[in-house]
Amino acid sequence: MTQTPAGDAAAPSPATPPAASQGQAGWRIGVLYSRSGVTATTESQHFFGTVLAVEEINALGGVLGRPLEPVVYDPRSDSEEYRRLAARLLLDDEVGVIFGGCTSHCRKAMLPVVERSNSLLWYASVYEGFEYSPNVIYTGAAPNQGSMQLAAYLIQHCGSRIFLVGADYIYPRETNRIMRETVEQRGGEILDETYLRLGCDQAEIADVVDDIRRIQPDVVFSTLIGSDAERFYRCYHEAGLSAERIPIASLTLTEAEVAQIGPALCAGHITAATYFNSVDTPANAPFLERWRARFGARPASVYSEASYSQMHLFARALQRVGGMDTRRLVQAVHQVAFDAPGGRLAVLSENNHCVLTPRIGICRDDGAFDVVWQSPEAVRPDPYLTALGLDALWLG
């Protein structure tokens, strides 16, 4: 295993895999998740989920008797580093499959390199949709698997006067566009829409909080990410704004970010996700038991669950193919499934996105989420929003 220094020196790395049987080399895979920089908290969750899955697979003998051998780098939350390190993995390290990326601008930085080399990228983060590549497996939620359900919930339960704040890159802007169109379709109103650069000054966050206090919306929809989002929630609380009066809704606030911010500061705020660690599924309890045995009190989140599950899905596809040919691997991915902690995971052949179960949770003062709504069945991904309008998703 190759690894650059991690952002969290105390964080575990994948255990050294057992020697491959009969002298065979292991299966080399690339792992690109930031352990430092603005998205370190979120991407470390991706990393930990990957670690747990790799260790489980190797403990069971690997794939076809050969261990998974991760080659790991820290892109430091920087899109140019993502592009450079993806090229290093694919060209210098001769790795053909990468698990990595969290933000959309980092995914898009890697995509040309991945496509030119006809390699395969596994992407486990919620994103804005409107993308397809034959070289990407998208295991995070598409807009019709969270964004639209959240809009419906907010209008029904919080009010129709909504304030939008986000980071200044493609995911927040596209997600807010979808939120605006959905809210206005139902007669709601977007009171303001503002964007902050990644790693913004605290004074800029305070200005936004002052605007919210002045405008008094029914709810705030935040697409801020990473440490910027953590500072926003703290500033919001310190300004005397409360979830009881004006809740913050998000697609990205998870148990891991709550632990960093402080659960008392996040209680009552709302998140839409395809997994919370409080969900009641057959696979979740044993997953959490193994997670806690490995990582202690560190909470699992949708980011760790998606990364964990996609690695097991990859191993099943690799078992079928017995090689790293991209075309054959993708075909095999469409033929396998995995009973993930969030529900059964399967990838559709028409768009390389996953069937997932949308959920909406409200944060408790202990840092866990009460699931207040869950789709009665798994939702097929529609990344281009071609099939479903809001009426079809209206929550009962």
mmCIF file of C-alpha atoms in Angstrom, residues 75-360:
data_model
loop_
_atom_site.group_PDB
_atom_site.id
_atom_site.type_symbol
_atom_site.label_atom_id
_atom_site.label_comp_id
_atom_site.label_asym_id
_atom_site.label_seq_id
_atom_site.Cartn_x
_atom_site.Cartn_y
_atom_site.Cartn_z
ATOM 1 C CA PRO A 75 -5.780 15.508 -2.631
ATOM 2 C CA ARG A 76 -6.148 18.119 0.164
ATOM 3 C CA SER A 77 -9.625 19.282 -0.974
ATOM 4 C CA ASP A 78 -8.079 20.782 -4.107
ATOM 5 C CA SER A 79 -9.469 20.076 -7.594
ATOM 6 C CA GLU A 80 -6.096 20.449 -9.300
ATOM 7 C CA GLU A 81 -4.588 17.945 -6.857
ATOM 8 C CA TYR A 82 -7.430 15.565 -7.687
ATOM 9 C CA ARG A 83 -6.629 15.860 -11.387
ATOM 10 C CA ARG A 84 -2.867 15.440 -10.834
ATOM 11 C CA LEU A 85 -3.188 12.499 -8.456
ATOM 12 C CA ALA A 86 -5.757 10.742 -10.652
ATOM 13 C CA ALA A 87 -3.274 10.967 -13.517
ATOM 14 C CA ARG A 88 -0.506 9.669 -11.244
ATOM 15 C CA LEU A 89 -2.609 6.678 -10.212
ATOM 16 C CA LEU A 90 -3.668 5.807 -13.736
ATOM 17 C CA LEU A 91 -0.398 6.462 -15.546
ATOM 18 C CA ASP A 92 2.451 6.018 -13.053
ATOM 19 C CA ASP A 93 0.948 3.597 -10.535
ATOM 20 C CA GLU A 94 -0.829 1.630 -13.285
ATOM 21 C CA VAL A 95 -4.113 1.562 -11.388
ATOM 22 C CA GLY A 96 -7.254 1.151 -13.492
ATOM 23 C CA VAL A 97 -9.977 1.768 -10.892
ATOM 24 C CA ILE A 98 -10.266 4.811 -8.609
ATOM 25 C CA PHE A 99 -12.543 5.256 -5.622
ATOM 26 C CA GLY A 100 -12.667 8.917 -4.850
ATOM 27 C CA GLY A 101 -13.972 12.420 -5.023
ATOM 28 C CA CYS A 102 -16.588 14.200 -2.980
ATOM 29 C CA THR A 103 -17.271 17.613 -4.500
ATOM 30 C CA SER A 104 -18.418 17.965 -8.092
ATOM 31 C CA HIS A 105 -15.613 20.279 -9.171
ATOM 32 C CA CYS A 106 -13.110 17.629 -8.031
ATOM 33 C CA ARG A 107 -15.031 14.860 -9.830
ATOM 34 C CA LYS A 108 -15.089 16.917 -13.011
ATOM 35 C CA ALA A 109 -11.353 17.575 -12.665
ATOM 36 C CA MET A 110 -10.703 13.809 -12.641
ATOM 37 C CA LEU A 111 -13.190 12.885 -15.338
ATOM 38 C CA PRO A 112 -11.145 13.770 -18.485
ATOM 39 C CA VAL A 113 -8.156 11.791 -17.160
ATOM 40 C CA VAL A 114 -10.344 8.797 -16.320
ATOM 41 C CA GLU A 115 -12.106 8.835 -19.690
ATOM 42 C CA ARG A 116 -8.927 9.282 -21.750
ATOM 43 C CA SER A 117 -7.370 6.230 -20.113
ATOM 44 C CA ASN A 118 -10.658 4.272 -20.288
ATOM 45 C CA SER A 119 -10.446 3.672 -16.545
ATOM 46 C CA LEU A 120 -13.231 3.498 -13.959
ATOM 47 C CA LEU A 121 -14.167 6.008 -11.251
ATOM 48 C CA TRP A 122 -16.484 5.105 -8.352
ATOM 49 C CA TYR A 123 -18.172 8.250 -6.982
ATOM 50 C CA ALA A 124 -20.067 7.923 -3.680
ATOM 51 C CA SER A 125 -21.314 11.454 -3.023
ATOM 52 C CA VAL A 126 -24.707 13.120 -3.430
ATOM 53 C CA TYR A 127 -24.474 15.403 -6.456
ATOM 54 C CA GLU A 128 -26.393 17.745 -8.749
ATOM 55 C CA GLY A 129 -27.154 15.263 -11.531
ATOM 56 C CA PHE A 130 -27.145 16.066 -15.242
ATOM 57 C CA GLU A 131 -24.112 13.904 -15.955
ATOM 58 C CA TYR A 132 -23.380 10.484 -17.391
ATOM 59 C CA SER A 133 -20.093 8.826 -18.195
ATOM 60 C CA PRO A 134 -19.531 5.191 -19.146
ATOM 61 C CA ASN A 135 -16.404 5.440 -16.994
ATOM 62 C CA VAL A 136 -18.147 6.467 -13.755
ATOM 63 C CA ILE A 137 -20.294 4.476 -11.330
ATOM 64 C CA TYR A 138 -22.418 6.977 -9.379
ATOM 65 C CA THR A 139 -23.409 5.482 -6.007
ATOM 66 C CA GLY A 140 -24.485 8.752 -4.373
ATOM 67 C CA ALA A 141 -27.963 10.237 -4.652
ATOM 68 C CA ALA A 142 -29.203 11.962 -7.802
ATOM 69 C CA PRO A 143 -31.531 15.003 -7.457
ATOM 70 C CA ASN A 144 -34.702 12.892 -7.600
ATOM 71 C CA GLN A 145 -33.402 10.854 -4.647
ATOM 72 C CA GLY A 146 -33.252 13.652 -2.088
ATOM 73 C CA SER A 147 -33.362 17.238 -3.377
ATOM 74 C CA MET A 148 -36.921 17.173 -4.614
ATOM 75 C CA GLN A 149 -38.256 15.248 -1.632
ATOM 76 C CA LEU A 150 -36.596 17.784 0.677
ATOM 77 C CA ALA A 151 -38.245 20.677 -1.181
ATOM 78 C CA ALA A 152 -41.633 19.026 -0.760
ATOM 79 C CA TYR A 153 -41.022 18.402 2.941
ATOM 80 C CA LEU A 154 -39.922 21.983 3.614
ATOM 81 C CA ILE A 155 -42.986 23.502 1.961
ATOM 82 C CA GLN A 156 -45.324 21.136 3.768
ATOM 83 C CA HIS A 157 -43.760 21.315 7.229
ATOM 84 C CA CYS A 158 -41.681 24.504 7.483
ATOM 85 C CA GLY A 159 -43.147 27.089 5.114
ATOM 86 C CA SER A 160 -42.735 28.333 1.579
ATOM 87 C CA ARG A 161 -40.446 31.369 2.144
ATOM 88 C CA ILE A 162 -36.946 29.965 1.667
ATOM 89 C CA PHE A 163 -33.448 31.481 1.873
ATOM 90 C CA LEU A 164 -30.699 29.803 -0.178
ATOM 91 C CA VAL A 165 -27.019 29.898 0.799
ATOM 92 C CA GLY A 166 -24.298 27.803 -0.806
ATOM 93 C CA ALA A 167 -20.672 27.379 -1.738
ATOM 94 C CA ASP A 168 -19.655 28.943 -5.027
ATOM 95 C CA TYR A 169 -19.225 25.980 -7.357
ATOM 96 C CA ILE A 170 -21.343 23.756 -9.564
ATOM 97 C CA TYR A 171 -23.048 21.472 -7.019
ATOM 98 C CA PRO A 172 -24.587 24.231 -4.866
ATOM 99 C CA ARG A 173 -25.573 26.357 -7.859
ATOM 100 C CA GLU A 174 -27.253 23.493 -9.716
ATOM 101 C CA THR A 175 -28.858 22.108 -6.565
ATOM 102 C CA ASN A 176 -30.220 25.548 -5.701
ATOM 103 C CA ARG A 177 -31.558 25.901 -9.247
ATOM 104 C CA ILE A 178 -33.483 22.661 -8.778
ATOM 105 C CA MET A 179 -34.696 23.843 -5.346
ATOM 106 C CA ARG A 180 -35.820 27.194 -6.767
ATOM 107 C CA GLU A 181 -37.739 25.630 -9.654
ATOM 108 C CA THR A 182 -39.353 23.066 -7.366
ATOM 109 C CA VAL A 183 -40.378 25.604 -4.719
ATOM 110 C CA GLU A 184 -41.729 28.102 -7.237
ATOM 111 C CA GLN A 185 -43.671 25.337 -8.979
ATOM 112 C CA ARG A 186 -45.611 24.930 -5.729
ATOM 113 C CA GLY A 187 -46.204 28.642 -5.206
ATOM 114 C CA GLY A 188 -43.319 29.137 -2.785
ATOM 115 C CA GLU A 189 -40.830 32.005 -2.793
ATOM 116 C CA ILE A 190 -37.043 32.166 -2.752
ATOM 117 C CA LEU A 191 -36.259 35.238 -0.665
ATOM 118 C CA ASP A 192 -32.532 35.388 -1.364
ATOM 119 C CA GLU A 193 -29.767 33.305 -2.965
ATOM 120 C CA THR A 194 -26.179 33.905 -1.970
ATOM 121 C CA TYR A 195 -22.852 32.102 -2.478
ATOM 122 C CA LEU A 196 -19.609 32.039 -0.525
ATOM 123 C CA ARG A 197 -16.230 30.935 -1.841
ATOM 124 C CA LEU A 198 -14.741 27.793 -0.366
ATOM 125 C CA GLY A 199 -12.666 28.669 2.680
ATOM 126 C CA CYS A 200 -14.418 32.028 3.030
ATOM 127 C CA ASP A 201 -13.722 34.529 5.801
ATOM 128 C CA GLN A 202 -15.731 34.318 8.997
ATOM 129 C CA ALA A 203 -16.976 37.859 8.362
ATOM 130 C CA GLU A 204 -18.636 36.680 5.144
ATOM 131 C CA ILE A 205 -20.484 33.952 7.030
ATOM 132 C CA ALA A 206 -21.565 36.476 9.673
ATOM 133 C CA ASP A 207 -22.940 38.769 6.947
ATOM 134 C CA VAL A 208 -25.117 35.941 5.598
ATOM 135 C CA VAL A 209 -26.377 35.123 9.074
ATOM 136 C CA ASP A 210 -27.231 38.814 9.577
ATOM 137 C CA ASP A 211 -29.197 38.747 6.293
ATOM 138 C CA ILE A 212 -31.147 35.693 7.475
ATOM 139 C CA ARG A 213 -31.952 37.372 10.778
ATOM 140 C CA ARG A 214 -33.140 40.484 8.925
ATOM 141 C CA ILE A 215 -35.204 38.686 6.251
ATOM 142 C CA GLN A 216 -36.731 36.085 8.607
ATOM 143 C CA PRO A 217 -37.413 33.263 6.123
ATOM 144 C CA ASP A 218 -39.408 30.189 7.074
ATOM 145 C CA VAL A 219 -36.392 27.964 6.448
ATOM 146 C CA VAL A 220 -32.798 28.169 5.196
ATOM 147 C CA PHE A 221 -31.556 25.722 2.579
ATOM 148 C CA SER A 222 -27.768 25.414 2.856
ATOM 149 C CA THR A 223 -25.415 23.892 0.324
ATOM 150 C CA LEU A 224 -22.320 25.070 2.159
ATOM 151 C CA ILE A 225 -19.896 22.201 2.687
ATOM 152 C CA GLY A 226 -17.100 21.040 4.945
ATOM 153 C CA SER A 227 -15.558 23.405 7.462
ATOM 154 C CA ASP A 228 -17.461 26.356 5.946
ATOM 155 C CA ALA A 229 -20.760 24.655 6.776
ATOM 156 C CA GLU A 230 -19.507 23.829 10.276
ATOM 157 C CA ARG A 231 -18.659 27.509 10.882
ATOM 158 C CA PHE A 232 -22.038 28.567 9.460
ATOM 159 C CA TYR A 233 -23.994 26.398 11.901
ATOM 160 C CA ARG A 234 -21.946 27.682 14.837
ATOM 161 C CA CYS A 235 -22.376 31.305 13.771
ATOM 162 C CA TYR A 236 -26.110 30.742 13.266
ATOM 163 C CA HIS A 237 -26.456 29.480 16.833
ATOM 164 C CA GLU A 238 -24.285 32.243 18.286
ATOM 165 C CA ALA A 239 -26.453 34.854 16.531
ATOM 166 C CA GLY A 240 -29.480 33.617 18.446
ATOM 167 C CA LEU A 241 -31.149 31.941 15.475
ATOM 168 C CA SER A 242 -32.716 28.584 16.282
ATOM 169 C CA ALA A 243 -33.995 25.507 14.498
ATOM 170 C CA GLU A 244 -37.283 25.964 16.329
ATOM 171 C CA ARG A 245 -37.878 29.319 14.601
ATOM 172 C CA ILE A 246 -35.902 29.017 11.338
ATOM 173 C CA PRO A 247 -34.452 25.543 10.697
ATOM 174 C CA ILE A 248 -31.543 24.957 8.348
ATOM 175 C CA ALA A 249 -32.149 22.221 5.780
ATOM 176 C CA SER A 250 -29.312 20.495 3.960
ATOM 177 C CA LEU A 251 -28.293 17.541 1.832
ATOM 178 C CA THR A 252 -24.810 17.412 3.340
ATOM 179 C CA LEU A 253 -25.035 17.818 7.145
ATOM 180 C CA THR A 254 -24.370 14.326 8.492
ATOM 181 C CA GLU A 255 -23.609 12.750 11.846
ATOM 182 C CA ALA A 256 -19.894 13.387 11.258
ATOM 183 C CA GLU A 257 -20.308 17.134 10.722
ATOM 184 C CA VAL A 258 -22.711 17.298 13.683
ATOM 185 C CA ALA A 259 -20.027 15.741 15.894
ATOM 186 C CA GLN A 260 -17.573 18.458 14.785
ATOM 187 C CA ILE A 261 -20.044 21.335 15.246
ATOM 188 C CA GLY A 262 -21.577 20.067 18.489
ATOM 189 C CA PRO A 263 -24.897 18.203 18.611
ATOM 190 C CA ALA A 264 -26.602 20.837 20.775
ATOM 191 C CA LEU A 265 -25.984 23.427 18.049
ATOM 192 C CA CYS A 266 -27.498 21.199 15.349
ATOM 193 C CA ALA A 267 -30.582 19.858 17.139
ATOM 194 C CA GLY A 268 -33.732 20.469 15.114
ATOM 195 C CA HIS A 269 -31.991 21.080 11.798
ATOM 196 C CA ILE A 270 -32.997 18.955 8.805
ATOM 197 C CA THR A 271 -31.093 16.701 6.400
ATOM 198 C CA ALA A 272 -32.210 14.651 3.407
ATOM 199 C CA ALA A 273 -30.015 11.602 2.761
ATOM 200 C CA THR A 274 -30.242 8.000 1.658
ATOM 201 C CA TYR A 275 -28.738 6.783 4.941
ATOM 202 C CA PHE A 276 -28.683 7.769 8.599
ATOM 203 C CA ASN A 277 -26.986 5.566 11.159
ATOM 204 C CA SER A 278 -30.322 5.330 12.990
ATOM 205 C CA VAL A 279 -32.101 3.534 10.113
ATOM 206 C CA ASP A 280 -33.687 0.173 10.822
ATOM 207 C CA THR A 281 -32.504 -2.218 8.106
ATOM 208 C CA PRO A 282 -31.269 -5.806 8.429
ATOM 209 C CA ALA A 283 -27.746 -4.841 7.372
ATOM 210 C CA ASN A 284 -27.331 -1.700 9.463
ATOM 211 C CA ALA A 285 -26.947 -3.153 12.961
ATOM 212 C CA PRO A 286 -24.097 -5.546 12.019
ATOM 213 C CA PHE A 287 -22.473 -2.769 9.950
ATOM 214 C CA LEU A 288 -22.495 -0.397 12.918
ATOM 215 C CA GLU A 289 -21.137 -3.113 15.196
ATOM 216 C CA ARG A 290 -18.152 -3.628 12.887
ATOM 217 C CA TRP A 291 -17.774 0.136 12.389
ATOM 218 C CA ARG A 292 -17.596 0.811 16.132
ATOM 219 C CA ALA A 293 -15.187 -2.067 16.698
ATOM 220 C CA ARG A 294 -12.862 -0.480 14.123
ATOM 221 C CA PHE A 295 -13.359 3.267 14.673
ATOM 222 C CA GLY A 296 -14.768 3.620 18.180
ATOM 223 C CA ALA A 297 -17.022 6.609 18.848
ATOM 224 C CA ARG A 298 -16.524 8.165 15.420
ATOM 225 C CA PRO A 299 -20.043 8.207 13.873
ATOM 226 C CA ALA A 300 -20.888 6.562 10.568
ATOM 227 C CA SER A 301 -22.714 8.669 7.974
ATOM 228 C CA VAL A 302 -24.137 8.470 4.473
ATOM 229 C CA TYR A 303 -20.649 9.172 3.117
ATOM 230 C CA SER A 304 -19.029 6.256 4.904
ATOM 231 C CA GLU A 305 -21.978 3.955 4.158
ATOM 232 C CA ALA A 306 -21.919 4.732 0.419
ATOM 233 C CA SER A 307 -18.160 4.243 0.158
ATOM 234 C CA TYR A 308 -18.304 1.023 2.166
ATOM 235 C CA SER A 309 -21.149 -0.366 0.064
ATOM 236 C CA GLN A 310 -19.673 0.544 -3.310
ATOM 237 C CA MET A 311 -16.439 -1.281 -2.452
ATOM 238 C CA HIS A 312 -18.372 -4.459 -1.704
ATOM 239 C CA LEU A 313 -20.320 -4.008 -4.941
ATOM 240 C CA PHE A 314 -17.052 -3.626 -6.846
ATOM 241 C CA ALA A 315 -15.656 -6.784 -5.244
ATOM 242 C CA ARG A 316 -18.693 -8.754 -6.396
ATOM 243 C CA ALA A 317 -18.298 -7.453 -9.946
ATOM 244 C CA LEU A 318 -14.566 -8.215 -9.904
ATOM 245 C CA GLN A 319 -15.333 -11.737 -8.680
ATOM 246 C CA ARG A 320 -17.445 -12.268 -11.801
ATOM 247 C CA VAL A 321 -14.973 -10.782 -14.280
ATOM 248 C CA GLY A 322 -11.661 -11.873 -12.799
ATOM 249 C CA GLY A 323 -9.886 -8.864 -14.284
ATOM 250 C CA MET A 324 -9.764 -5.077 -14.420
ATOM 251 C CA ASP A 325 -11.090 -4.538 -17.953
ATOM 252 C CA THR A 326 -13.335 -1.462 -17.644
ATOM 253 C CA ARG A 327 -16.033 -2.525 -20.097
ATOM 254 C CA ARG A 328 -16.422 -5.980 -18.581
ATOM 255 C CA LEU A 329 -16.338 -4.610 -15.030
ATOM 256 C CA VAL A 330 -19.125 -2.133 -15.772
ATOM 257 C CA GLN A 331 -21.221 -4.862 -17.370
ATOM 258 C CA ALA A 332 -20.720 -7.018 -14.281
ATOM 259 C CA VAL A 333 -21.620 -4.119 -11.966
ATOM 260 C CA HIS A 334 -25.033 -4.008 -13.634
ATOM 261 C CA GLN A 335 -25.566 -7.682 -12.792
ATOM 262 C CA VAL A 336 -24.734 -7.690 -9.079
ATOM 263 C CA ALA A 337 -26.299 -6.198 -5.951
ATOM 264 C CA PHE A 338 -25.330 -5.682 -2.324
ATOM 265 C CA ASP A 339 -27.467 -5.612 0.821
ATOM 266 C CA ALA A 340 -26.121 -2.284 2.055
ATOM 267 C CA PRO A 341 -26.832 -0.717 5.464
ATOM 268 C CA GLY A 342 -29.116 1.789 3.749
ATOM 269 C CA GLY A 343 -30.950 -0.812 1.676
ATOM 270 C CA ARG A 344 -30.272 -3.061 -1.287
ATOM 271 C CA LEU A 345 -27.775 -1.421 -3.664
ATOM 272 C CA ALA A 346 -27.976 -1.960 -7.423
ATOM 273 C CA VAL A 347 -26.692 0.017 -10.426
ATOM 274 C CA LEU A 348 -28.856 0.654 -13.494
ATOM 275 C CA SER A 349 -27.314 -0.103 -16.875
ATOM 276 C CA GLU A 350 -28.977 2.871 -18.579
ATOM 277 C CA ASN A 351 -27.202 5.542 -16.528
ATOM 278 C CA ASN A 352 -24.680 3.930 -14.111
ATOM 279 C CA HIS A 353 -26.574 5.415 -11.127
ATOM 280 C CA CYS A 354 -27.940 3.493 -8.135
ATOM 281 C CA VAL A 355 -31.431 2.675 -6.964
ATOM 282 C CA LEU A 356 -31.600 4.295 -3.494
ATOM 283 C CA THR A 357 -34.084 5.039 -0.704
ATOM 284 C CA PRO A 358 -34.522 8.763 0.076
ATOM 285 C CA ARG A 359 -35.002 9.705 3.724
ATOM 286 C CA ILE A 360 -35.438 12.923 5.705
#
